[in-house]
mmCIF file of C-alpha atoms and ligand atoms in Angstrom:
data_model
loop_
_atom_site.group_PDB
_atom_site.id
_atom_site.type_symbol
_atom_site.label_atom_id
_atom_site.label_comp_id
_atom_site.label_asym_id
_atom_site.label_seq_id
_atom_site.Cartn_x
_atom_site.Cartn_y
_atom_site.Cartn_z
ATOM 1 C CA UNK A 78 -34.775 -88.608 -65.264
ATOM 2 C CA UNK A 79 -38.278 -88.284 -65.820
ATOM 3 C CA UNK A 80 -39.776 -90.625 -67.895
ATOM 4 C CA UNK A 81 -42.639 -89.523 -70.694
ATOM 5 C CA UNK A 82 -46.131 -91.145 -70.390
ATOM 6 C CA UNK A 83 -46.935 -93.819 -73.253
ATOM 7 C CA UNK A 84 -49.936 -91.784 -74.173
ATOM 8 C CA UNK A 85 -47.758 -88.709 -74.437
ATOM 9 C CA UNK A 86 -45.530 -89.833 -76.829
ATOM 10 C CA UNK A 87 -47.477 -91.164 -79.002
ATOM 11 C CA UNK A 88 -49.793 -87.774 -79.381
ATOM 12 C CA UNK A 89 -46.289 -86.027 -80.066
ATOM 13 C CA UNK A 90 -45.349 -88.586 -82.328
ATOM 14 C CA UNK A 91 -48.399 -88.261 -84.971
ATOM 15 C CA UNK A 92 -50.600 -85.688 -83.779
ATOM 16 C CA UNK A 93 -49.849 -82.382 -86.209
ATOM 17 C CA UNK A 94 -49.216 -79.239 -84.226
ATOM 18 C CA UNK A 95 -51.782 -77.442 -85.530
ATOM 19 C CA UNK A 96 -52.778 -73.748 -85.062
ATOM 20 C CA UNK A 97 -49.144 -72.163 -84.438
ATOM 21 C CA UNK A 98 -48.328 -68.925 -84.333
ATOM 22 C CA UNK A 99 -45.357 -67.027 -84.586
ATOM 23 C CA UNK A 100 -43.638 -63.548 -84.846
ATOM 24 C CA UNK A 101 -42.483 -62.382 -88.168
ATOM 25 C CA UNK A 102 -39.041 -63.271 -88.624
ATOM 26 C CA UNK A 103 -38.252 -60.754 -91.247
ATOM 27 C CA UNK A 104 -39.775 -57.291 -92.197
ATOM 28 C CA UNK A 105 -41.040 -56.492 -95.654
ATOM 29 C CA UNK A 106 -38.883 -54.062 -96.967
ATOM 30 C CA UNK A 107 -35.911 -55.224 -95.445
ATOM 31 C CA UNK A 108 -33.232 -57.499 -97.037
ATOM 32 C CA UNK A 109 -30.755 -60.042 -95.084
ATOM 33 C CA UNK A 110 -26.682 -60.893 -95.934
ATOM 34 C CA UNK A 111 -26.384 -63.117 -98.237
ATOM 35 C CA UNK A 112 -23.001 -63.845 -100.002
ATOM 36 C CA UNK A 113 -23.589 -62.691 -103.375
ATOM 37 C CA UNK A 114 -21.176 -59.867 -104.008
ATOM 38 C CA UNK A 115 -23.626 -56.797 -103.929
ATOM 39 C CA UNK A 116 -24.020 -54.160 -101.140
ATOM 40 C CA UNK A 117 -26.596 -53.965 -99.058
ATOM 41 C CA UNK A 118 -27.808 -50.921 -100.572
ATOM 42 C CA UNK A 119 -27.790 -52.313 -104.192
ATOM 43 C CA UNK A 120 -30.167 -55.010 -103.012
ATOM 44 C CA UNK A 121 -32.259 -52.768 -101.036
ATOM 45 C CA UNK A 122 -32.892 -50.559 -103.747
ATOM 46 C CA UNK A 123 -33.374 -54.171 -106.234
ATOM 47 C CA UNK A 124 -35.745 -55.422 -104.016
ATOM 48 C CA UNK A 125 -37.598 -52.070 -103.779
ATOM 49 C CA UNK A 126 -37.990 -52.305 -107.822
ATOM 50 C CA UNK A 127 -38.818 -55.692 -108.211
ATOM 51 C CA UNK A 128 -41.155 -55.768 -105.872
ATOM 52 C CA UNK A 129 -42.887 -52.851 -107.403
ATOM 53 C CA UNK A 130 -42.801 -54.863 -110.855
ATOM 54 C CA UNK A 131 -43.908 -58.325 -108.812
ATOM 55 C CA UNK A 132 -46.541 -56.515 -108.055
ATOM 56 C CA UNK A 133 -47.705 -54.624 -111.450
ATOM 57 C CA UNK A 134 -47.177 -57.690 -113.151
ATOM 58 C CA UNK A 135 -49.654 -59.807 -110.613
ATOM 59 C CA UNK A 136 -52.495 -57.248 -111.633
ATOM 60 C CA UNK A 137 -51.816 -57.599 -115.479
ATOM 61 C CA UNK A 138 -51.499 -61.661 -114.898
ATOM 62 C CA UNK A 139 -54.998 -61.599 -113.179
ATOM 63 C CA UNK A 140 -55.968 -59.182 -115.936
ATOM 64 C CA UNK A 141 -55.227 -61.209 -118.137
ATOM 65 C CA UNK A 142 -57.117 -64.526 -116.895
ATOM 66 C CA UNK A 143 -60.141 -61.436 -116.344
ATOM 67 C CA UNK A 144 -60.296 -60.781 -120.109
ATOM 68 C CA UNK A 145 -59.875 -64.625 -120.754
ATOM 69 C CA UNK A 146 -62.795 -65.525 -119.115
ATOM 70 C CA UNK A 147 -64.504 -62.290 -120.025
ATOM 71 C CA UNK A 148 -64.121 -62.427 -123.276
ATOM 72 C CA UNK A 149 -66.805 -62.431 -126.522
ATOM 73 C CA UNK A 150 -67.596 -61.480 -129.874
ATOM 74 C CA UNK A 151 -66.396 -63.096 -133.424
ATOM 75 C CA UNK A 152 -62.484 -63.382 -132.081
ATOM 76 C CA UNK A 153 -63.650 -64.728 -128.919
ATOM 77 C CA UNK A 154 -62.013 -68.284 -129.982
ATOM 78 C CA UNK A 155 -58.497 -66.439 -130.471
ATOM 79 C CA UNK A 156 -58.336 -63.906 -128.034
ATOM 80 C CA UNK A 157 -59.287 -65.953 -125.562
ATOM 81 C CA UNK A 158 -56.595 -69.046 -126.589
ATOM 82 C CA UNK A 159 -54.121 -65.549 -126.756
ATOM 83 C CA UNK A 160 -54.693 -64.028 -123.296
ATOM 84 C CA UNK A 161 -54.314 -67.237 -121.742
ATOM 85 C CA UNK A 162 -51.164 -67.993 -123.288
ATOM 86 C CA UNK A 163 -49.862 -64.899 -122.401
ATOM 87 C CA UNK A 164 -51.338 -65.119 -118.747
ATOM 88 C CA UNK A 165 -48.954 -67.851 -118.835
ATOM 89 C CA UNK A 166 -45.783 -66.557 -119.468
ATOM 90 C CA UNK A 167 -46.545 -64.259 -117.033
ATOM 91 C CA UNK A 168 -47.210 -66.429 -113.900
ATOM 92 C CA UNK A 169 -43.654 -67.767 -115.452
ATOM 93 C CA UNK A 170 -41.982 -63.777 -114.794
ATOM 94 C CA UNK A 171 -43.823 -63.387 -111.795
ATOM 95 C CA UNK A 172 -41.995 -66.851 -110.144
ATOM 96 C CA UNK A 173 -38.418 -65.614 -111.716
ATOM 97 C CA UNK A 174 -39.132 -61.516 -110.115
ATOM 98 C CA UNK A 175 -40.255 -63.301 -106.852
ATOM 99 C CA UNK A 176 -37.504 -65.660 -106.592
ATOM 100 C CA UNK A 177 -34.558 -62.635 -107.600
ATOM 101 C CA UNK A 178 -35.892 -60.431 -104.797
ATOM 102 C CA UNK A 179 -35.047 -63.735 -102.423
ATOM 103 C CA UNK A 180 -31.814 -64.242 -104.072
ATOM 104 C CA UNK A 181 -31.199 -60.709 -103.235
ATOM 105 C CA UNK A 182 -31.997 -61.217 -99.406
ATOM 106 C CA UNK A 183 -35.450 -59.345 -99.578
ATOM 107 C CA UNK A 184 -39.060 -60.149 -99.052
ATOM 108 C CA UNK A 185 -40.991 -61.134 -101.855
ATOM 109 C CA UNK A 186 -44.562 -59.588 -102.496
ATOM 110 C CA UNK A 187 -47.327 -62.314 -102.117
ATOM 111 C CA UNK A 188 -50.256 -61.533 -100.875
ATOM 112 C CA UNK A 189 -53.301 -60.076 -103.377
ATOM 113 C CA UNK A 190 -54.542 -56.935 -100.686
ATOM 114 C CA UNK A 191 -50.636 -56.008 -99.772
ATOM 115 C CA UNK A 192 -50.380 -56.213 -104.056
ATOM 116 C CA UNK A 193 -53.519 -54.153 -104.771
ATOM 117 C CA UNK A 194 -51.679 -51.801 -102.045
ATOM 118 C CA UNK A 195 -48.959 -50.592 -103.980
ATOM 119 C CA UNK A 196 -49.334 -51.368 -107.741
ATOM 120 C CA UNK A 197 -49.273 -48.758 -110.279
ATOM 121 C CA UNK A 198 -52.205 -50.595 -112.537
ATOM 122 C CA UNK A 199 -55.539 -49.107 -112.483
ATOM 123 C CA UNK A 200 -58.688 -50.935 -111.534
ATOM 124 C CA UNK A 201 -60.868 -52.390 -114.091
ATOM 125 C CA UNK A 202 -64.621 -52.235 -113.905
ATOM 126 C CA UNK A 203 -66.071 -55.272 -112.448
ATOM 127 C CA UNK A 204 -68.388 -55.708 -114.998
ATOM 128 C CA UNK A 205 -67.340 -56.469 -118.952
ATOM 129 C CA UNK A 206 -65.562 -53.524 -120.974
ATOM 130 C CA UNK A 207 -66.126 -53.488 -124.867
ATOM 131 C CA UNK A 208 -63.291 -56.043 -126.548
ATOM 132 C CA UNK A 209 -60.774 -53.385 -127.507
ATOM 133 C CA UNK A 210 -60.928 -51.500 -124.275
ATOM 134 C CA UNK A 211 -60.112 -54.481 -122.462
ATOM 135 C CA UNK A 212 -57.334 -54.675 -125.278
ATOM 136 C CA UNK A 213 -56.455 -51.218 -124.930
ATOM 137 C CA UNK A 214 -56.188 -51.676 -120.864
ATOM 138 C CA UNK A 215 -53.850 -54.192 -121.208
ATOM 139 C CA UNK A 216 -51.543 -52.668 -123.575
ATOM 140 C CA UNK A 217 -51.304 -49.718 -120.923
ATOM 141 C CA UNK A 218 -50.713 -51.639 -117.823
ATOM 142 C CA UNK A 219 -47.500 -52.917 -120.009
ATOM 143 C CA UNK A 220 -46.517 -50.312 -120.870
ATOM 144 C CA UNK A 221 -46.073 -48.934 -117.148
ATOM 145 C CA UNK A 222 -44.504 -52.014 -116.422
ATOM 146 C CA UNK A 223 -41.858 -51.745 -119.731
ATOM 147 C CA UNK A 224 -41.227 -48.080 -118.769
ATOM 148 C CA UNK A 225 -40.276 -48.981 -114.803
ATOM 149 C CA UNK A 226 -38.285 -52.200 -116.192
ATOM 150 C CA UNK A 227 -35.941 -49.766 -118.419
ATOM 151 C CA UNK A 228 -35.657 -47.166 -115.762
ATOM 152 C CA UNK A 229 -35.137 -49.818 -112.972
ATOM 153 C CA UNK A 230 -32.520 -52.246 -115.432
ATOM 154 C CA UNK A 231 -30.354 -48.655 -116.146
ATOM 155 C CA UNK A 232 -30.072 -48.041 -112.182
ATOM 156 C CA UNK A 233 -29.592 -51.866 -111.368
ATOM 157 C CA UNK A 234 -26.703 -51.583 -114.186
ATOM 158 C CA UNK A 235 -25.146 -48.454 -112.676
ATOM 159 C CA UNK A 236 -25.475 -50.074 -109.114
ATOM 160 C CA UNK A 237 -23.443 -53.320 -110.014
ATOM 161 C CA UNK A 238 -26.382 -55.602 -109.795
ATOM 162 C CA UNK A 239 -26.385 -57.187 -113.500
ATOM 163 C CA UNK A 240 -28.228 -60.463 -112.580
ATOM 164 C CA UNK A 241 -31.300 -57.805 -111.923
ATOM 165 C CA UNK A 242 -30.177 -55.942 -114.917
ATOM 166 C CA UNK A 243 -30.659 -59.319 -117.348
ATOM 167 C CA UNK A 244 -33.686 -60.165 -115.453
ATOM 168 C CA UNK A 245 -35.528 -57.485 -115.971
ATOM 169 C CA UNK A 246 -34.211 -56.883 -119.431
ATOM 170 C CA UNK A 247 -34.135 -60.416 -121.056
ATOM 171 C CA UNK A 248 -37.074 -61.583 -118.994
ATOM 172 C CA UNK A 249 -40.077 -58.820 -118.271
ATOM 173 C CA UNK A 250 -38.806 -56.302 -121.253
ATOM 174 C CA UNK A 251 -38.585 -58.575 -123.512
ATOM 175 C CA UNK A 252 -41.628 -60.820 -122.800
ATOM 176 C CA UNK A 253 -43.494 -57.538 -122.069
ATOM 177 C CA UNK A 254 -43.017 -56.238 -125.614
ATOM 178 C CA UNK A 255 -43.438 -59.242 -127.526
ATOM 179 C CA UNK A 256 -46.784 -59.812 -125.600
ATOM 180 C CA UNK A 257 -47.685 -55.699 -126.036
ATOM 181 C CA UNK A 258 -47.043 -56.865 -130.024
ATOM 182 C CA UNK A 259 -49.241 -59.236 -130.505
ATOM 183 C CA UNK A 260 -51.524 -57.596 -128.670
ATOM 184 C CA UNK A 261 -51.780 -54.162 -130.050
ATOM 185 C CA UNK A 262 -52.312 -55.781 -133.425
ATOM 186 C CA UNK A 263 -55.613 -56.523 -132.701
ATOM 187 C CA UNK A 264 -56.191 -52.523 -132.417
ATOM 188 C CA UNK A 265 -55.738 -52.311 -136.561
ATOM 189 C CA UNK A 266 -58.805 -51.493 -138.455
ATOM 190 C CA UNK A 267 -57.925 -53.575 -141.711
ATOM 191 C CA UNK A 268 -60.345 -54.177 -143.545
ATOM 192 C CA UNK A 269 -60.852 -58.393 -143.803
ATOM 193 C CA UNK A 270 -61.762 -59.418 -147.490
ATOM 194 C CA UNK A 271 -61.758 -56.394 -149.481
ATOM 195 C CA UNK A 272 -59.150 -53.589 -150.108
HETATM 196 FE FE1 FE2 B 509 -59.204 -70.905 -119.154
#
């Protein structure tokens, strides 16, 4: 039996393997058999929404941290503690959506150019928008995610996949609305001091 040179071993032994590559091992779009007691075409069609609201709810994240940092005028200190927070809970949903299409046997949406691909979200301006439109832009972009989360949860119901169901309810619906809340309360013209 051959024996391994001294100064080959020990380059295996420490030396990373750097530079590897590798075929892809599974598609996107495509989901694998896992035992969880749902067809394969009730995760397919999971995957498909959840990936579609991974991805809308990456663009209103990174809106989110845009406005932050973009922000100005006399609520500056407030809206920009606000969008922050609520950038927050949303890099939260965007973990739990990620890690459900796995759990499901899919392909989780990652990268930012395959996610400006297929979201629903419209483009901001690079530049800076007036306060309230960048308000007003984020209210929209959730409410196209709330309105695909109630349609999606419904068919998830009727397709036997509840854990998607509660997910998407208890999760993006209801953190969606609560942040949309909060929010669209910055749209009211009250007046300050006097009535
Ligand atoms: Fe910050």
């Amino acid at each position: 039996m051959p024996t391994k040179s001294p100064a080959k071993s020990a380059t295996r032994g420490s030396q990373p393997m750097l530079h590897q590559k590798g075929m892809q091992i599974q598609e996107f779009g495509t989901v694998r058999q896992l035992p969880v007691g749902l067809s394969h075409d009730a995760r397919m069609y999971s995957c498909e929404r959840l990936n579609q609201c991974l991805a809308d709810s990456q663009i209103l994240y990174s809106l989110y941290k845009k406005h932050h940092w973009l922000m100005r005028g006399p609520t500056f200190y407030q809206l920009h503690l606000l969008l922050d927070k609520h950038a927050g809970e949303q890099l939260e949903l965007i973990d739990t959506i990620a890690e459900r299409v796995q759990t499901l046997g899919g392909v989780a949406i990652g990268d930012p150019r395959h996610v400006a691909e297929i979201t629903v979200i419209p483009r901001p301006p690079d530049g800076v928008e007036e306060v309230p439109a960048m308000i007003s832009r984020l209210l929209e972009a959730h409410e196209a995610i709330l309105i695909a989360a109630h349609d999606a949860a419904k068919r998830a119901d009727e397709m036997g996949d509840d854990g998607t169901n509660d997910l998407l309810v208890s999760d993006v619906i209801r953190t969606g609305e609560l942040q949309a809340w909060f929010l669209a309360e910055h749209l009211v013209d009250t007046p300050l001091v006097e009535s």
